[in-house]
Coordinates of C-alpha atoms and ligand atoms in Angstrom, one line a residue:
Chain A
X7 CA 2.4 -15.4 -124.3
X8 CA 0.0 -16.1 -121.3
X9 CA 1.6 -20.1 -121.8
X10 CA 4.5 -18.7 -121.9
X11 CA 4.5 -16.7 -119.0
X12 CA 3.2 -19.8 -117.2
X13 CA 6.3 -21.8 -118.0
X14 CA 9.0 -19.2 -117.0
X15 CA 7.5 -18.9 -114.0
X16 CA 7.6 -22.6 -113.1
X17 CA 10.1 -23.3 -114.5
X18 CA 12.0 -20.1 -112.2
X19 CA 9.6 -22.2 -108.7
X20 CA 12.0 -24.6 -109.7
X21 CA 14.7 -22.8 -109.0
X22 CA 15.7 -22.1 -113.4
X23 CA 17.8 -18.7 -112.6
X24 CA 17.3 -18.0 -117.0
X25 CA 13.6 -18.2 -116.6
X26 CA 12.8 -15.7 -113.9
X27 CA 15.5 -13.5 -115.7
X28 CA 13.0 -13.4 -118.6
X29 CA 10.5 -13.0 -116.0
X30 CA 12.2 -9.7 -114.7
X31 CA 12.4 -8.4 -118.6
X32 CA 8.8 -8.9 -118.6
X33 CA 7.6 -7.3 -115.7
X34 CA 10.3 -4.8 -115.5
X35 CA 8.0 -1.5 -116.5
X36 CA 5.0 -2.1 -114.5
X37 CA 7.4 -2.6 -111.3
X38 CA 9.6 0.2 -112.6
X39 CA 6.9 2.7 -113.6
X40 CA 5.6 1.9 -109.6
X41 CA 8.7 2.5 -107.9
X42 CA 9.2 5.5 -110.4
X43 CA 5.6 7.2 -109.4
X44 CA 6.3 6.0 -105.6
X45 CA 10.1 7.6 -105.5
X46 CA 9.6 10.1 -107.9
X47 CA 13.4 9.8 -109.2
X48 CA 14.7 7.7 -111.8
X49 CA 17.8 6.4 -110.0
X50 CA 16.3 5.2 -106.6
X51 CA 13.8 3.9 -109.0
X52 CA 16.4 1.5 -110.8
X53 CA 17.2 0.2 -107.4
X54 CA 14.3 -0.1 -106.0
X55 CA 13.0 -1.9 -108.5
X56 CA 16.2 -4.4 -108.8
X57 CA 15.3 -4.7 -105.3
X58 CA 12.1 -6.0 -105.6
X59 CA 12.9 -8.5 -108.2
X60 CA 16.0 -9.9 -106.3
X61 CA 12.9 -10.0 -102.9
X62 CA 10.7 -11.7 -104.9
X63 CA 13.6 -14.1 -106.2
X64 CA 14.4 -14.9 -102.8
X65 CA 10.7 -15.2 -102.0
X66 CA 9.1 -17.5 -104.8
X67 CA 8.9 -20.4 -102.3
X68 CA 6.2 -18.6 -100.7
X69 CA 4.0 -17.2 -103.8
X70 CA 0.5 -18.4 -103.8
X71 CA 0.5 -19.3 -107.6
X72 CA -3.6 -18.6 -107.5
X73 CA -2.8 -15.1 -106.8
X74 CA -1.6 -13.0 -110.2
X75 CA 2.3 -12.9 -110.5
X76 CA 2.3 -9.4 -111.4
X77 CA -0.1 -8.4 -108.2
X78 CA 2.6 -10.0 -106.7
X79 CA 5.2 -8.2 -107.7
X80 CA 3.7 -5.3 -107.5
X81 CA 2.9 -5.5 -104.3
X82 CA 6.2 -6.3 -102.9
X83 CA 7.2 -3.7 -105.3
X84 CA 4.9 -1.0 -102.9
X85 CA 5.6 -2.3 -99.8
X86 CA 9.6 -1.6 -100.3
X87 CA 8.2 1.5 -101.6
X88 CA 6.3 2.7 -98.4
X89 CA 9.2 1.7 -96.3
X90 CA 11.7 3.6 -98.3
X91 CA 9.7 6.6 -98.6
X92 CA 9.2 6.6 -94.6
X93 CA 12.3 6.2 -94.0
X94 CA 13.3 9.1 -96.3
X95 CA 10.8 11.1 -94.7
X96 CA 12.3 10.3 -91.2
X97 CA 15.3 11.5 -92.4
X98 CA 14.0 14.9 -94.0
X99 CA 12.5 15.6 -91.1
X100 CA 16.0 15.2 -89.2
X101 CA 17.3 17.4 -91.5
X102 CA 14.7 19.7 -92.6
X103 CA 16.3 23.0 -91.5
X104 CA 19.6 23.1 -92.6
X105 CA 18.4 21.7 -96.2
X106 CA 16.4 24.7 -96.5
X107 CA 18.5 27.2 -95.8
X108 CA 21.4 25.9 -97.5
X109 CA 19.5 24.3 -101.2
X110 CA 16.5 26.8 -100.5
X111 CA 17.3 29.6 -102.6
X112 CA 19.1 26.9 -105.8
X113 CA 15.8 25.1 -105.7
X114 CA 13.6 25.1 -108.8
X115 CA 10.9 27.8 -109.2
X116 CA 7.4 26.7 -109.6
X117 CA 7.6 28.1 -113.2
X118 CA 10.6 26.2 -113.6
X119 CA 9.4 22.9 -112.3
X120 CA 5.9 23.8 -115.0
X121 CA 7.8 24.6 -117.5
X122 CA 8.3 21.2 -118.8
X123 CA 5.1 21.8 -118.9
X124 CA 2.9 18.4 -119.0
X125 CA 0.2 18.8 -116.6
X126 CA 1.8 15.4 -115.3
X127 CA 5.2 17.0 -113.9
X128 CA 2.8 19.3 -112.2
X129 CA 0.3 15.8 -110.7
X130 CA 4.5 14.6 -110.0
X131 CA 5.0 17.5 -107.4
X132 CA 1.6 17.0 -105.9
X133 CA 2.1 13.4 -105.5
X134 CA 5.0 13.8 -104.1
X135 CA 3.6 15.7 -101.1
X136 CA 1.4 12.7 -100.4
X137 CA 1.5 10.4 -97.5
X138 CA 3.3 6.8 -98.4
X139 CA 0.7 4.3 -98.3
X140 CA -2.1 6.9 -99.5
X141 CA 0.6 7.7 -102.8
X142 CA 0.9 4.0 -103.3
X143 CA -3.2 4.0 -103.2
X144 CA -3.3 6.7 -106.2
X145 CA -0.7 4.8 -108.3
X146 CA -1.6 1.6 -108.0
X147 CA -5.9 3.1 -109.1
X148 CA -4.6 5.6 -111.8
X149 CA -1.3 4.2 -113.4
X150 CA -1.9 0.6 -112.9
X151 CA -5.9 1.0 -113.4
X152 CA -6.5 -1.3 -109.9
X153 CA -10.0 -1.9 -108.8
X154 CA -10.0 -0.8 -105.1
X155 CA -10.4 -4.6 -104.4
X156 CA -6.5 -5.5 -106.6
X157 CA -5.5 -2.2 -104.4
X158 CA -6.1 -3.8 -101.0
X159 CA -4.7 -6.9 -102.1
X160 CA -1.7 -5.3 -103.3
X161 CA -1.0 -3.2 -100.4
X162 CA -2.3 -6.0 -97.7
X163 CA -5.6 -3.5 -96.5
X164 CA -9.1 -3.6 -96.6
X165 CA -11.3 -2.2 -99.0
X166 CA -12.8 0.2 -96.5
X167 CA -8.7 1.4 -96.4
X168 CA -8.4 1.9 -99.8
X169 CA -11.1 3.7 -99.9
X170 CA -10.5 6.1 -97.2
X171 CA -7.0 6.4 -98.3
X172 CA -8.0 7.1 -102.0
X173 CA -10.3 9.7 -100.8
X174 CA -8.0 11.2 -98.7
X175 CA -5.2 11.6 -101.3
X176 CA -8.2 13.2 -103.5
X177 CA -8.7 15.6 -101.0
X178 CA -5.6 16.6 -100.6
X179 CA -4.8 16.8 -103.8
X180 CA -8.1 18.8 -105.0
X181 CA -7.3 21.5 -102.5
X182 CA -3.6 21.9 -103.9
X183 CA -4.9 22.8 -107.4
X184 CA -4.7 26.1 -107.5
X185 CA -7.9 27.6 -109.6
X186 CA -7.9 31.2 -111.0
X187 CA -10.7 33.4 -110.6
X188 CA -12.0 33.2 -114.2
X189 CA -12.6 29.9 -113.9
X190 CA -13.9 29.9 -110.6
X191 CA -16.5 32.3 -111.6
X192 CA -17.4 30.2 -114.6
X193 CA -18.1 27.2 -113.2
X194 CA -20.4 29.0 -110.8
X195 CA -22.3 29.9 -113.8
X196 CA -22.8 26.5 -115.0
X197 CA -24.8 24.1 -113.9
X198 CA -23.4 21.1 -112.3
X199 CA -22.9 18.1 -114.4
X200 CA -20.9 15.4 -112.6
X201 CA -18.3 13.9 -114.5
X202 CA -17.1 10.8 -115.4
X203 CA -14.4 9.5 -113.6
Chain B
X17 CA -17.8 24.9 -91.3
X18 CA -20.3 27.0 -90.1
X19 CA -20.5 29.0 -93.3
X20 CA -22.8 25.7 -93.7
X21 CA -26.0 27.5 -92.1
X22 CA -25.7 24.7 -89.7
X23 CA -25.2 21.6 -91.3
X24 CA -21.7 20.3 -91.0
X25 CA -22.6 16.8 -91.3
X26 CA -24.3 17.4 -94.9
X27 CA -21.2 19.5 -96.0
X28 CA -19.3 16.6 -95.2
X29 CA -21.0 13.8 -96.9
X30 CA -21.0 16.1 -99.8
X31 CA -17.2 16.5 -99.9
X32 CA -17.4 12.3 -100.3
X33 CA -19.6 12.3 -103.1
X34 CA -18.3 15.0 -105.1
X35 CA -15.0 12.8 -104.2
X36 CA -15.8 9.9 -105.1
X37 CA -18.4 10.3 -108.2
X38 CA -18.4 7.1 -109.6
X39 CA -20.4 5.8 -107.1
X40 CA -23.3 8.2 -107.2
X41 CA -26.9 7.3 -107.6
X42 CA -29.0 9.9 -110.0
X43 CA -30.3 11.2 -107.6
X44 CA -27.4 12.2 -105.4
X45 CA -26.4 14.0 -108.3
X46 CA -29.1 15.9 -108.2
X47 CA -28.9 16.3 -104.7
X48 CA -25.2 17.5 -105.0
X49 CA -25.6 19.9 -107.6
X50 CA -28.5 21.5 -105.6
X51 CA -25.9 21.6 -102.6
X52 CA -22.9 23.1 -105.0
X53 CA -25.4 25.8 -105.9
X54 CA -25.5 27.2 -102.7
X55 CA -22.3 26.1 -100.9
X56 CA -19.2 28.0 -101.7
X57 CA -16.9 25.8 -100.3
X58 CA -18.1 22.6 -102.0
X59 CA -18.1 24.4 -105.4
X60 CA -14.5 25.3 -105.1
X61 CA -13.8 21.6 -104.3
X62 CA -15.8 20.1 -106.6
X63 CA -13.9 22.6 -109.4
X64 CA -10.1 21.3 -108.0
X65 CA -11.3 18.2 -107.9
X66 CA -12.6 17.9 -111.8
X67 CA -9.2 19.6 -112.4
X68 CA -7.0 17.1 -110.6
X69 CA -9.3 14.2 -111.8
X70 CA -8.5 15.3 -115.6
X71 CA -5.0 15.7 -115.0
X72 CA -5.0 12.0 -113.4
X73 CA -7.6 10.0 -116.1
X74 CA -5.5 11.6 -118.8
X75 CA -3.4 8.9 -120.6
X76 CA -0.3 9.2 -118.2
X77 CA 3.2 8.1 -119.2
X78 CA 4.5 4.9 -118.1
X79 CA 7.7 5.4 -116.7
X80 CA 10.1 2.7 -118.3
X81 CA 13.8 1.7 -117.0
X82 CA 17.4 2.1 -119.3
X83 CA 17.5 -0.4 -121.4
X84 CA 19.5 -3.7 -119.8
X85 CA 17.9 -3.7 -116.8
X86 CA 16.9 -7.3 -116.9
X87 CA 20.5 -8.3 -117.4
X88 CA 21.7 -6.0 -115.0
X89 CA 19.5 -7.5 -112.6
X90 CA 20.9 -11.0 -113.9
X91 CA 24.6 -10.0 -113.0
X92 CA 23.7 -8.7 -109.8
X93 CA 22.4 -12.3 -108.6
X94 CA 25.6 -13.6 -108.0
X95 CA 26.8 -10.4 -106.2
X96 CA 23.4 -10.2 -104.1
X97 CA 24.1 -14.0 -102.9
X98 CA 27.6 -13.8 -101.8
X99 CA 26.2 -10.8 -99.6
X100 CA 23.3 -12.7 -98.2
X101 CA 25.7 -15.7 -97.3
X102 CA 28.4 -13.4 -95.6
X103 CA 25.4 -12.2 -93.7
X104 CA 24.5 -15.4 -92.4
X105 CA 27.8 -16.0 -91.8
X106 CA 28.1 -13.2 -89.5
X107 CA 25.1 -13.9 -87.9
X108 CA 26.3 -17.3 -86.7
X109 CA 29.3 -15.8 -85.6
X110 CA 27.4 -13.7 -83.5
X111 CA 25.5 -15.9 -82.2
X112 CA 28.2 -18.6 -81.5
X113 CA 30.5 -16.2 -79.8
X114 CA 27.8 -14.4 -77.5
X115 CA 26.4 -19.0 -76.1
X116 CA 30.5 -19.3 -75.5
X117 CA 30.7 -16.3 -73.5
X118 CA 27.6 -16.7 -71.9
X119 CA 28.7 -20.4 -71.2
X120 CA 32.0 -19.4 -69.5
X121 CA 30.7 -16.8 -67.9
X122 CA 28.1 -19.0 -66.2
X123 CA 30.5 -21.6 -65.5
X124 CA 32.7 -19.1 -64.0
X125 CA 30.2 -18.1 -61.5
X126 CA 28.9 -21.4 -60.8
X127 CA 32.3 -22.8 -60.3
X128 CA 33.7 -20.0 -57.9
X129 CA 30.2 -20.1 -55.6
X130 CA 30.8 -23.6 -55.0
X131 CA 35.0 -24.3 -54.4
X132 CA 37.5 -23.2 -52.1
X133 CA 40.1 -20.9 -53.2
X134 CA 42.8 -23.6 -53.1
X135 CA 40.8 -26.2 -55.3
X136 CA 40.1 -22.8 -57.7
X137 CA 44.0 -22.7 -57.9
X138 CA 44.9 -25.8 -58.7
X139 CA 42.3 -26.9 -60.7
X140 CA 43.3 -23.1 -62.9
X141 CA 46.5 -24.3 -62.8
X142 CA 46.0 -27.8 -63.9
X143 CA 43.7 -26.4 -66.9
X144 CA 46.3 -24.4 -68.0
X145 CA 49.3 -27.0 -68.2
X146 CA 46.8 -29.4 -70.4
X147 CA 46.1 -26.5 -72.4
X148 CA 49.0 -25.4 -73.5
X149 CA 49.8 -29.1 -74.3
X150 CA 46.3 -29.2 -76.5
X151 CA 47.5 -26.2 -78.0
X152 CA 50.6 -27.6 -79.8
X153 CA 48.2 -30.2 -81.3
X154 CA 45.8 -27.8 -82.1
X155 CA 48.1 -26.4 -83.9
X156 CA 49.1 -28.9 -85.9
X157 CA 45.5 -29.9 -86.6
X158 CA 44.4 -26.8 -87.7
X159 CA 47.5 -26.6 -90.1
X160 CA 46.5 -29.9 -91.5
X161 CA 42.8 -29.2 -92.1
X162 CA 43.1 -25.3 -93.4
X163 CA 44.5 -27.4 -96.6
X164 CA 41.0 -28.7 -97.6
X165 CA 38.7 -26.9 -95.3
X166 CA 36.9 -23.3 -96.1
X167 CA 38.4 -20.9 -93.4
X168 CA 34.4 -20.5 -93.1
X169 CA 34.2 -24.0 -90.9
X170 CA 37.6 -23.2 -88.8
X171 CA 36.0 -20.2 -87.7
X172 CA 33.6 -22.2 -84.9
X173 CA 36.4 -23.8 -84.3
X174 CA 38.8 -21.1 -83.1
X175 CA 36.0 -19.2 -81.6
X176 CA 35.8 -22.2 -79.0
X177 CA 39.6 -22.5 -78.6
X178 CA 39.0 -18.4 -77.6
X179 CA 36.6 -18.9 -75.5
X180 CA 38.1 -21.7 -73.4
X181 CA 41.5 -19.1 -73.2
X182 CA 39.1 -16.5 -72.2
X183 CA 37.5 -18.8 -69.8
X184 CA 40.8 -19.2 -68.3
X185 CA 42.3 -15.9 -67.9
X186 CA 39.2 -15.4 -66.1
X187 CA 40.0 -17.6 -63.7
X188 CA 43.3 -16.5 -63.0
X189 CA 42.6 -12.8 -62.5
X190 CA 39.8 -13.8 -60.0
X191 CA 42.2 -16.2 -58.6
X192 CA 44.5 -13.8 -58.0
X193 CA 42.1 -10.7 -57.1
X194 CA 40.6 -13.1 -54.7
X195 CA 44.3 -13.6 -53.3
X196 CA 45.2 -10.2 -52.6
X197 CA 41.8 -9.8 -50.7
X198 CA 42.2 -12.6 -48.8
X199 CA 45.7 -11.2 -47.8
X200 CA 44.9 -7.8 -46.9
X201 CA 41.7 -9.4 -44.4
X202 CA 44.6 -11.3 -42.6
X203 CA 46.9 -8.5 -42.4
Ligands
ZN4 ZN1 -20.8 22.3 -98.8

């Protein structure tokens, strides 16, 4: 597979359409699932991710092959990511009033949105809420399993920034878990055993 | 914060470790658990946090795309390169049509700071008569070439043949703008 892999992708630097086709089929779900956890809807996840392979197409002159192709493509993946989130954001915020009062009262109850109910839709919303860069952070470290060092590399930072970002987005996300008072009160009773993470 | 008994800075190094576990020493666990013993604030993080942490370690789903999307992105190629190439296209237009103005225009000015109003005349004049004779071969070239040329490459070439009309109705509006005010100063 790993030879394999190697000769597509020469094959597609030297401009062999077929072989970075098979490229795409190969890397499609680790792009996908990124743009997917970054967009958080499945159509604008299609595109995006059609996007990135078409950018990265048009790009292979300039990929370092002693970098890894899919850190690659996952990091032009994110950066189209950021940008269309901010943009989106910049637009919501144009908008924000009218949306409200017009969609507020159609828009899914929490016991709606729960009801699906994997503990993941719920971690959906509350990535959602997260800032751009800081959601691509928590992706990249939980669904793609990144070392903070792949993360910087990925997302063009420094270590230091992935850290602060990652820490950040835990903090944020930690105090948007709601706890109920049983709980609250047992864990108050137990001793403190740090987990593993 | 000051619910700390006074020691915000501790309160906030704790909120990093109990953050960012897996870099703790034994002994900062230790440390922490004393502090989460006493803090209220801390313990409620420290609780969220082993919630949200659960929820995110847990095997999550990849998402993956409809099935086809390599070949869709495969028939899209050609589609995506035809846009990119009208794009450039475009762009040259631009670019081409804004130097012509800016030519004419320059020559314009140039031209009318240094000549006298008679010369300016003529010379408008004489312009005119050859290009209305260029224009009949023009014509005729540009009927011969559209044959075997892409309308892409005549583009440049009519934008110049605009540009030098342009040029000249120019010239004859100021000509004649420069007329009437030279008239009404005699009068
Ligand atoms: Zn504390």
């Amino acid at each position: 597979m790993e030879h394999e892999l190697q000769q597509w992708l020469d094959e597609a630097m030297q401009g062999k359409e077929e072989s970075f086709c098979r490229l795409v089929d190969h890397y499609q779900n680790g792009v996908y699932n990124l743009c997917y956890r970054m967009l958080g809807n499945r159509h604008e996840a299609e595109d995006a991710a059609q996007e990135s392979f078409w950018r990265a197409y048009r790009n292979l002159h300039r990929y370092d092959p002693s970098r890894s192709f899919q850190t690659w493509l996952l990091s032009i993946a994110s950066h189209y990511c950021i940008d269309q989130q901010r943009k989106r954001r910049m637009t919501l915020i144009a908008i924000d009033e009218p949306f409200e009062e017009t969609f507020g009262s159609n828009s899914p109850t929490p016991e709606h949105v729960y009801s699906n109910n994997e503990q993941s839709s719920q971690m959906e919303e509350l990535i959602n809420t997260l800032k751009p860069t800081d959601r691509a952070a928590l992706v990249l470290r939980y669904w793609h399993q990144m070392s903070e060092k792949e993360i910087a590399d990925t997302l063009s930072l420094s270590v230091s920034a992935v850290k602060s970002r990652l820490f950040r987005a835990r903090k944020e996300l930690a105090e948007k878990m709601e706890t109920r008072r049983e709980e609250y009160e047992l864990h108050e009773r137990e001793t403190y055993e740090p987990q593993k993470i | 914060m000051n619910s700390m008994k006074g020691k915000p800075m501790n309160h906030k190094k704790f909120e990093q470790m109990i953050l960012t576990p897996e870099a703790l020493t034994s002994e900062e666990r230790e440390e922490l658990a004393r502090h989460i013993a006493t803090c209220e604030s801390c313990r409620k993080l420290s609780l969220q946090w082993q919630k949200a942490s659960r929820m995110l370690n847990k095997p999550l789903p990849m998402a993956a795309p409809a099935p086809g999307f390599s070949a869709r992105f495969a028939h899209s190629i050609e589609k995506r390169k035809e846009a990119e190439q009208q794009k450039q296209v475009r762009r040259f237009i631009t670019i081409l049509l804004v130097s012509l103005l800016s030519a004419a225009l320059i020559f314009a000015v140039t031209y009318y700071s240094t000549n006298s109003l008679e010369t300016i005349i003529k010379d408008t004049a004489n312009a005119s008569a050859q290009m209305l004779f260029l224009w009949e071969s023009l014509k005729a070239i540009i009927s011969t070439v559209t044959g075997f040329l892409p309308t892409v490459l005549l583009i440049p070439f009519l934008l110049t043949a605009a540009s030098a009309m342009l040029t000249l109705t120019l010239l004859w509006l100021v000509s004649i703008w420069k007329l009437t005010l030279q008239k009404e100063t005699v009068l």
